[in-house]
GROMACS .gro file of C-alpha atoms in nm:
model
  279
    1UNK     CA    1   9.522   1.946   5.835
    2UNK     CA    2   9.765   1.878   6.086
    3UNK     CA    3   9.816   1.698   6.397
    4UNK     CA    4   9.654   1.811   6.758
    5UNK     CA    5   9.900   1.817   7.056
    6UNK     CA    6   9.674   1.643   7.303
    7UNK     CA    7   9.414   1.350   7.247
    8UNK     CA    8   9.202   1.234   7.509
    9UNK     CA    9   9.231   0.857   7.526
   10UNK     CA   10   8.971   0.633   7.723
   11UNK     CA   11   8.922   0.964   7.954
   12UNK     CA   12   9.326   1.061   7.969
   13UNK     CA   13   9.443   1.339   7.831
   14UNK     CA   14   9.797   1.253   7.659
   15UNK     CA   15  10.059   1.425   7.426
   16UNK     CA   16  10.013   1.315   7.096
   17UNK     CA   17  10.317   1.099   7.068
   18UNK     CA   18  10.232   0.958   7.417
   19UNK     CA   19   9.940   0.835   7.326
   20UNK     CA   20   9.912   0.403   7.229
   21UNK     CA   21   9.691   0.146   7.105
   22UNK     CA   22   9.712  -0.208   7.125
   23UNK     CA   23   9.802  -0.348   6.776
   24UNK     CA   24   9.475  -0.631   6.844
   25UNK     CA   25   9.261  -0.358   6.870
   26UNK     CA   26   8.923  -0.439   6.681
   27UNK     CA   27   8.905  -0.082   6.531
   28UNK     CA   28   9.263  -0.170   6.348
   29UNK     CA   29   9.192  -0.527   6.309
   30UNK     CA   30   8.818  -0.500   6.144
   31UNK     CA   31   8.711  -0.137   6.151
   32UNK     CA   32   8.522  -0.219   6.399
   33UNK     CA   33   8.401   0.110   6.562
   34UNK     CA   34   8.183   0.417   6.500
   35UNK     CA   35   8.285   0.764   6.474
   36UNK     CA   36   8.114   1.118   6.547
   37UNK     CA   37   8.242   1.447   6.407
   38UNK     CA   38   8.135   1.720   6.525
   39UNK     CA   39   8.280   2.151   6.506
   40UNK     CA   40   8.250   2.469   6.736
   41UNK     CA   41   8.187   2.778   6.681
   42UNK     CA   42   8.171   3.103   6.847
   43UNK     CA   43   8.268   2.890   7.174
   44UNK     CA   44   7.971   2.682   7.120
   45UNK     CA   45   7.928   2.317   6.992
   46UNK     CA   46   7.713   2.346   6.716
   47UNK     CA   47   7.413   2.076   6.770
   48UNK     CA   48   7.611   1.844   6.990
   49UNK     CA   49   7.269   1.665   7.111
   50UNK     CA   50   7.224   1.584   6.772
   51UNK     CA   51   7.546   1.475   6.704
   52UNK     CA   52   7.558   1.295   7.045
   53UNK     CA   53   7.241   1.137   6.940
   54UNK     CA   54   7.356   1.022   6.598
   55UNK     CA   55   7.667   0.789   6.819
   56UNK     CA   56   7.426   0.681   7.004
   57UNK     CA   57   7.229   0.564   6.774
   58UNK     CA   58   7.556   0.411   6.554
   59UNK     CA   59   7.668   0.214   6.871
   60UNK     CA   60   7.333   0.066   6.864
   61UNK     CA   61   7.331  -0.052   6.537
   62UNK     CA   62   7.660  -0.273   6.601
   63UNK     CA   63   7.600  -0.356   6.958
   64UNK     CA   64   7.878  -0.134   7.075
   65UNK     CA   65   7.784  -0.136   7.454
   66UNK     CA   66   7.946   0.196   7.552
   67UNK     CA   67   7.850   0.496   7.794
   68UNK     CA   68   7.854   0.840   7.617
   69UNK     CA   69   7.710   1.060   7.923
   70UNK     CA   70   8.112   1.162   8.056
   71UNK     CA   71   8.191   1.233   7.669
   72UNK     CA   72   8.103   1.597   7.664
   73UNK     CA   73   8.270   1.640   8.017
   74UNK     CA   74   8.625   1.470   7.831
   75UNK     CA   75   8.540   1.757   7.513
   76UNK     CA   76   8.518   2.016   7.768
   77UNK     CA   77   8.835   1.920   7.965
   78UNK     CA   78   9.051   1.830   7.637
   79UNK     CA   79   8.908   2.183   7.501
   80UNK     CA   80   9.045   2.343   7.780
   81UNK     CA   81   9.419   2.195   7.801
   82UNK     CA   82   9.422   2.242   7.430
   83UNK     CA   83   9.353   2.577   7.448
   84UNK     CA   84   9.059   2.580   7.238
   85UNK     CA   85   8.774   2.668   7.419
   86UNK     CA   86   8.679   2.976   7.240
   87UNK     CA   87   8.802   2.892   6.932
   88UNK     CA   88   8.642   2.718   6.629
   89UNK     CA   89   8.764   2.374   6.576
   90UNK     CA   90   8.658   2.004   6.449
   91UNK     CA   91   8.626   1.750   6.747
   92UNK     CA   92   8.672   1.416   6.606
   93UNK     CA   93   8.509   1.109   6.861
   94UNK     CA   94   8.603   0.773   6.790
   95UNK     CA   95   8.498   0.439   6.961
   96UNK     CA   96   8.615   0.058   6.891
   97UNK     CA   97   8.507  -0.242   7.032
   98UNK     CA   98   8.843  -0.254   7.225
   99UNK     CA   99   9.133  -0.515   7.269
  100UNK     CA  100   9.075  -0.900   7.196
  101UNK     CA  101   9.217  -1.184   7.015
  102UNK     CA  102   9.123  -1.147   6.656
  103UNK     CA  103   8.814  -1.368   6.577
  104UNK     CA  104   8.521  -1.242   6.388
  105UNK     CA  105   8.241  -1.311   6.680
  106UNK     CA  106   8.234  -1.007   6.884
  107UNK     CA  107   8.434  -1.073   7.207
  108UNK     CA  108   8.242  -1.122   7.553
  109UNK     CA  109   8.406  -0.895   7.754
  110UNK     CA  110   8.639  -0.649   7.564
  111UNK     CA  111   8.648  -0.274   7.712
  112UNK     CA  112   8.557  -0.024   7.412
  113UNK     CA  113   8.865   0.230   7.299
  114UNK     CA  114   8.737   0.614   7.311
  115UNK     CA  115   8.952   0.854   7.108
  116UNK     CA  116   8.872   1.228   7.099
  117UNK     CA  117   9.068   1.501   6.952
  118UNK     CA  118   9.016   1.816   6.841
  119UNK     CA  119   9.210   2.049   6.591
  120UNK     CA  120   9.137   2.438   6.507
  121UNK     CA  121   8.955   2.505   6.220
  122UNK     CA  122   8.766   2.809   6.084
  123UNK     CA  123   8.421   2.809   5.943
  124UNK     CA  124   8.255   3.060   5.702
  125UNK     CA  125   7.894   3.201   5.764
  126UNK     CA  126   7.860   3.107   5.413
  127UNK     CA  127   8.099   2.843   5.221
  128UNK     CA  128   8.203   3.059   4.887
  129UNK     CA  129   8.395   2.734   4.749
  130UNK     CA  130   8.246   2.613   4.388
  131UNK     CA  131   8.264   2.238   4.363
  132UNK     CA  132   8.376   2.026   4.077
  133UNK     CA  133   8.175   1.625   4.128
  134UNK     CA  134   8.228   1.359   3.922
  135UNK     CA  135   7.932   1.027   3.959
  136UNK     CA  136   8.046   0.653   4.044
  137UNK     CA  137   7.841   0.375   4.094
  138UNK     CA  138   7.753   0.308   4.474
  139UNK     CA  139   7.962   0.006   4.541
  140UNK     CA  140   7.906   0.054   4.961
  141UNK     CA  141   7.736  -0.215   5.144
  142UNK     CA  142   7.357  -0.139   5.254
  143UNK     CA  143   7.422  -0.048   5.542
  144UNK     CA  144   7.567   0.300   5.491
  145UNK     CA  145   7.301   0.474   5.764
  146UNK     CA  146   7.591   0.362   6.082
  147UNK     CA  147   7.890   0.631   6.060
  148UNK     CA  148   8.148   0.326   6.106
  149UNK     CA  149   8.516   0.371   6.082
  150UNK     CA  150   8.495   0.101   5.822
  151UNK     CA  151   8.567   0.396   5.543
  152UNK     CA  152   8.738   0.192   5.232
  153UNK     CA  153   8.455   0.232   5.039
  154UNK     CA  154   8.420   0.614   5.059
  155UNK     CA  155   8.794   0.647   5.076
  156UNK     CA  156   8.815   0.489   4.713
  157UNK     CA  157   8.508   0.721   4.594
  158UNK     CA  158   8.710   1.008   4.683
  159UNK     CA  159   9.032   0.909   4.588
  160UNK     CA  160   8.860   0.846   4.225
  161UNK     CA  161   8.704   1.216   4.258
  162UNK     CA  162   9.081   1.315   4.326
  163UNK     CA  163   9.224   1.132   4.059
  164UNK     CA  164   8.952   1.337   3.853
  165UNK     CA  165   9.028   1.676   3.982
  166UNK     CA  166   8.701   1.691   4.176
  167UNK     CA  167   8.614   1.769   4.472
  168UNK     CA  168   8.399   1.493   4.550
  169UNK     CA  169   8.224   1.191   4.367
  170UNK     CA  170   7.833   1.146   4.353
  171UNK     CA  171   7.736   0.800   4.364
  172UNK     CA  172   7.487   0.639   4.222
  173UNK     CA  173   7.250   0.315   4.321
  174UNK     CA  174   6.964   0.157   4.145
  175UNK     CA  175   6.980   0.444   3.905
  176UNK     CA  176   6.955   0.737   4.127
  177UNK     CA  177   7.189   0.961   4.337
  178UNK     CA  178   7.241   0.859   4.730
  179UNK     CA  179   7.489   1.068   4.851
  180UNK     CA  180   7.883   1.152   4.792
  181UNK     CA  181   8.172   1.006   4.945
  182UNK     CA  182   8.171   1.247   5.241
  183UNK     CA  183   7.863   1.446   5.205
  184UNK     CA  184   7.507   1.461   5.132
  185UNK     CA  185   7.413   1.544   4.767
  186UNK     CA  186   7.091   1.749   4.668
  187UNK     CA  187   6.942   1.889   4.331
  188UNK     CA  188   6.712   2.153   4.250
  189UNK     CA  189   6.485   2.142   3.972
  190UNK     CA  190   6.175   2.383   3.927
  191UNK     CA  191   6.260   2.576   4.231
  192UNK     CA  192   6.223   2.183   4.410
  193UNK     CA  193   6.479   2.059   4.596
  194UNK     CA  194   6.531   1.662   4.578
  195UNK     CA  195   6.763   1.450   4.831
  196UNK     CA  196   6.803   1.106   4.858
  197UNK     CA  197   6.535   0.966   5.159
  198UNK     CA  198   6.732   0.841   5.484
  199UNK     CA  199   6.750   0.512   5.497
  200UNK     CA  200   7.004   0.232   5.472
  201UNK     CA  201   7.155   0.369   5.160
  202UNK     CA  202   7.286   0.743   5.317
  203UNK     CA  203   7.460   0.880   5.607
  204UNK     CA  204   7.147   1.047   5.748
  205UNK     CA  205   7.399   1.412   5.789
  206UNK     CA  206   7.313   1.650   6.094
  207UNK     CA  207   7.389   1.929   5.840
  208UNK     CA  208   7.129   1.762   5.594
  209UNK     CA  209   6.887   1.743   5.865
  210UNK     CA  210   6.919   2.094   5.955
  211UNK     CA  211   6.867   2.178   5.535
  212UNK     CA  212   6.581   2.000   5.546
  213UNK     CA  213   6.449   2.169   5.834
  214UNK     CA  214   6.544   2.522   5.674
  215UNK     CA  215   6.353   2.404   5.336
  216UNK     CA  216   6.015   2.374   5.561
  217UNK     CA  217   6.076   2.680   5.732
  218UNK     CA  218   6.123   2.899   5.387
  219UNK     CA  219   5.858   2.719   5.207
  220UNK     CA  220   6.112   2.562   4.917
  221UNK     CA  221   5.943   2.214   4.829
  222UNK     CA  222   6.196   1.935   4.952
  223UNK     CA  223   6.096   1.558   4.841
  224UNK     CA  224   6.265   1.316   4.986
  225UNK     CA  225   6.368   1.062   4.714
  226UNK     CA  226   6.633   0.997   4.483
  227UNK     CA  227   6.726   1.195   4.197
  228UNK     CA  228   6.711   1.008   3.876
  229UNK     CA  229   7.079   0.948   3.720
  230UNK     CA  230   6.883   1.024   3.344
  231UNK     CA  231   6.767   1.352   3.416
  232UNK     CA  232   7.059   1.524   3.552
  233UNK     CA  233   7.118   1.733   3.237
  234UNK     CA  234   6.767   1.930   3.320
  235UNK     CA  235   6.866   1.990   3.668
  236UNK     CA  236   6.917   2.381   3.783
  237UNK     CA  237   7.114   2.354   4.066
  238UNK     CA  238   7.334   2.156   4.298
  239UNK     CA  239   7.483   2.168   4.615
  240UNK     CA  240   7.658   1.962   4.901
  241UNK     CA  241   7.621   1.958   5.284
  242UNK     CA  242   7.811   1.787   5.544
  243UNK     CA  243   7.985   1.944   5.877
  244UNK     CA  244   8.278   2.090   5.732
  245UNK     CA  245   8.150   2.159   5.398
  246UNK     CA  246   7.824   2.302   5.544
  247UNK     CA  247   7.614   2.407   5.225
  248UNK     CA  248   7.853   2.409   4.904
  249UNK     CA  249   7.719   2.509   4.565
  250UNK     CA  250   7.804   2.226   4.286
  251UNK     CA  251   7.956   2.413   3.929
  252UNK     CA  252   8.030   2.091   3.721
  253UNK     CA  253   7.926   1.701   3.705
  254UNK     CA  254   8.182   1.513   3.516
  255UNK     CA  255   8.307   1.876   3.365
  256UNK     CA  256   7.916   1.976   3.262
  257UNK     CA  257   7.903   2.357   3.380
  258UNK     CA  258   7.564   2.404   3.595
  259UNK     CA  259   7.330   2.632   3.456
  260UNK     CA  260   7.402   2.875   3.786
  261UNK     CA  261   7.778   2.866   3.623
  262UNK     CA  262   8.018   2.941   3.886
  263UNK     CA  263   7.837   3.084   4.183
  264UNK     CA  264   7.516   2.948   4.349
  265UNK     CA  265   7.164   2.949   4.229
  266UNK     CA  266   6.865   3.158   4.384
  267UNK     CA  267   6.753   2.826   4.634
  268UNK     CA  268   7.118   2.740   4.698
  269UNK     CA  269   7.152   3.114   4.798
  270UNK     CA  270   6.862   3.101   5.043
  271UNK     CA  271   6.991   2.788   5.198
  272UNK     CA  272   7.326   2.902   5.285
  273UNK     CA  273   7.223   3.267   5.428
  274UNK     CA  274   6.944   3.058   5.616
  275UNK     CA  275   7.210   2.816   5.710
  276UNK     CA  276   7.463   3.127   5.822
  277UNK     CA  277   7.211   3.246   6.059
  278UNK     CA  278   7.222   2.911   6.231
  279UNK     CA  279   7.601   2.954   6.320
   0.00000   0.00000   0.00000
């Protein structure tokens, strides 16, 4: 992935190289900030209410006072001097509690920092990729629900599923799965699909929601709860979601071939021409 030309900086549009943020910035200092990301496709941003609802929702949860009703007007105009208004790209949206002197007490009257940017990116109707996962014990705090910037924890997941020639690492909490360093994890056993329930322990993923949705509407039996860590050899299938990775069929845990080998099962299938359509 490379850099974008233009970022849109507290409502200014600026050149990359132009654009500067104060070293006492809370976001730097403490991580303290949410994030949103968000694609679009066919010239379209794909669920942006729910997206926009989901950083609403995060600034809540860390008293983040912050106005999002111009941030769709910024998209728009950043889209537009970036060139990318009919193209499909990733729009990242970032917001800190702003500039103050570094204490760990929120500041009284600190302005919030609002970074957008957006990069081109093409997106599959269906994601073809087979994924190698690894599992790791869910070291994360328990509050995992707020899409913070405060990312060391997933980073170091990942970076061990890199180290392991995976794609991603599954990660594990009170002896079932959660979720996966960037994504959300579910398994399929006995044509039932099984995902972790949304609470403090997972990212609650717009793509996961919208799975969940399309389980109801084909008549595939979802439950909500977490798959035990014990019974993972007698599972049938696997798969990931998340905004980039949309629905991605899992091949291997820790090197242990899937019984759908290396393409995706019959419910994984369903999912992701179900999912297509959606796009």
């Amino acid at each position: 992935m490379n850099f974008p030309e233009k970022v849109s900086l507290n409502g200014e549009i600026l050149n990359t190289q132009e654009a500067k943020i104060s070293v006492f910035d809370r976001g730097f200092l403490f991580g303290d900030g949410i994030y949103e990301v968000m694609i679009q496709v066919n010239g379209k941003l794909f669920h942006a209410q729910e997206h926009m609802s989901r950083l609403q929702y995060s600034l809540k949860e860390i008293e983040l006072n912050y106005d999002i009703s111009n941030l769709k007007k910024e998209i728009n105009n950043l889209l537009v001097v970036s060139e990318l208004t009919t193209q499909d790209c990733l729009i990242y949206i970032q917001i800190t509690r702003g500039v103050a002197p570094r204490k760990h007490a929120f500041p009284k009257d600190s302005v919030p920092t609002c970074l957008i940017y957006a990069l081109p990116k093409e997106f599959p109707k269906i994601n073809n990729s087979s994924y190698n996962v690894v599992t790791q014990n869910d070291f994360r705090w328990a509050k995992c629900h707020i899409k913070m910037t405060s990312l060391l924890g997933n980073v170091l997941a990942n970076q061990f599923a890199t180290e392991n020639d995976a794609y991603e690492t599954l990660l594990i909490r009170a002896g079932v799965f959660t979720e996966a360093s960037h994504c959300n994890v579910f398994f399929v056993k006995d044509e039932i699909v099984y995902t972790h329930p949304a609470n403090e322990f997972i990212l609650n993923g717009i793509t996961r929601q919208l799975v969940v949705k399309l389980c109801n509407d084909l008549n595939i039996e979802l439950r909500e709860e977490g798959y035990p860590v014990n019974l993972i050899k007698e599972i049938d299938e696997a798969f990931l979601t998340g905004t980039t990775t949309q629905v991605g069929v899992i091949v291997k845990i820790n090197n242990r071939v899937l019984p759908n080998g290396e393409s995706a099962g019959p419910i994984t299938k369903r999912l992701q021409q179900a999912f297509s359509e959606l796009l």
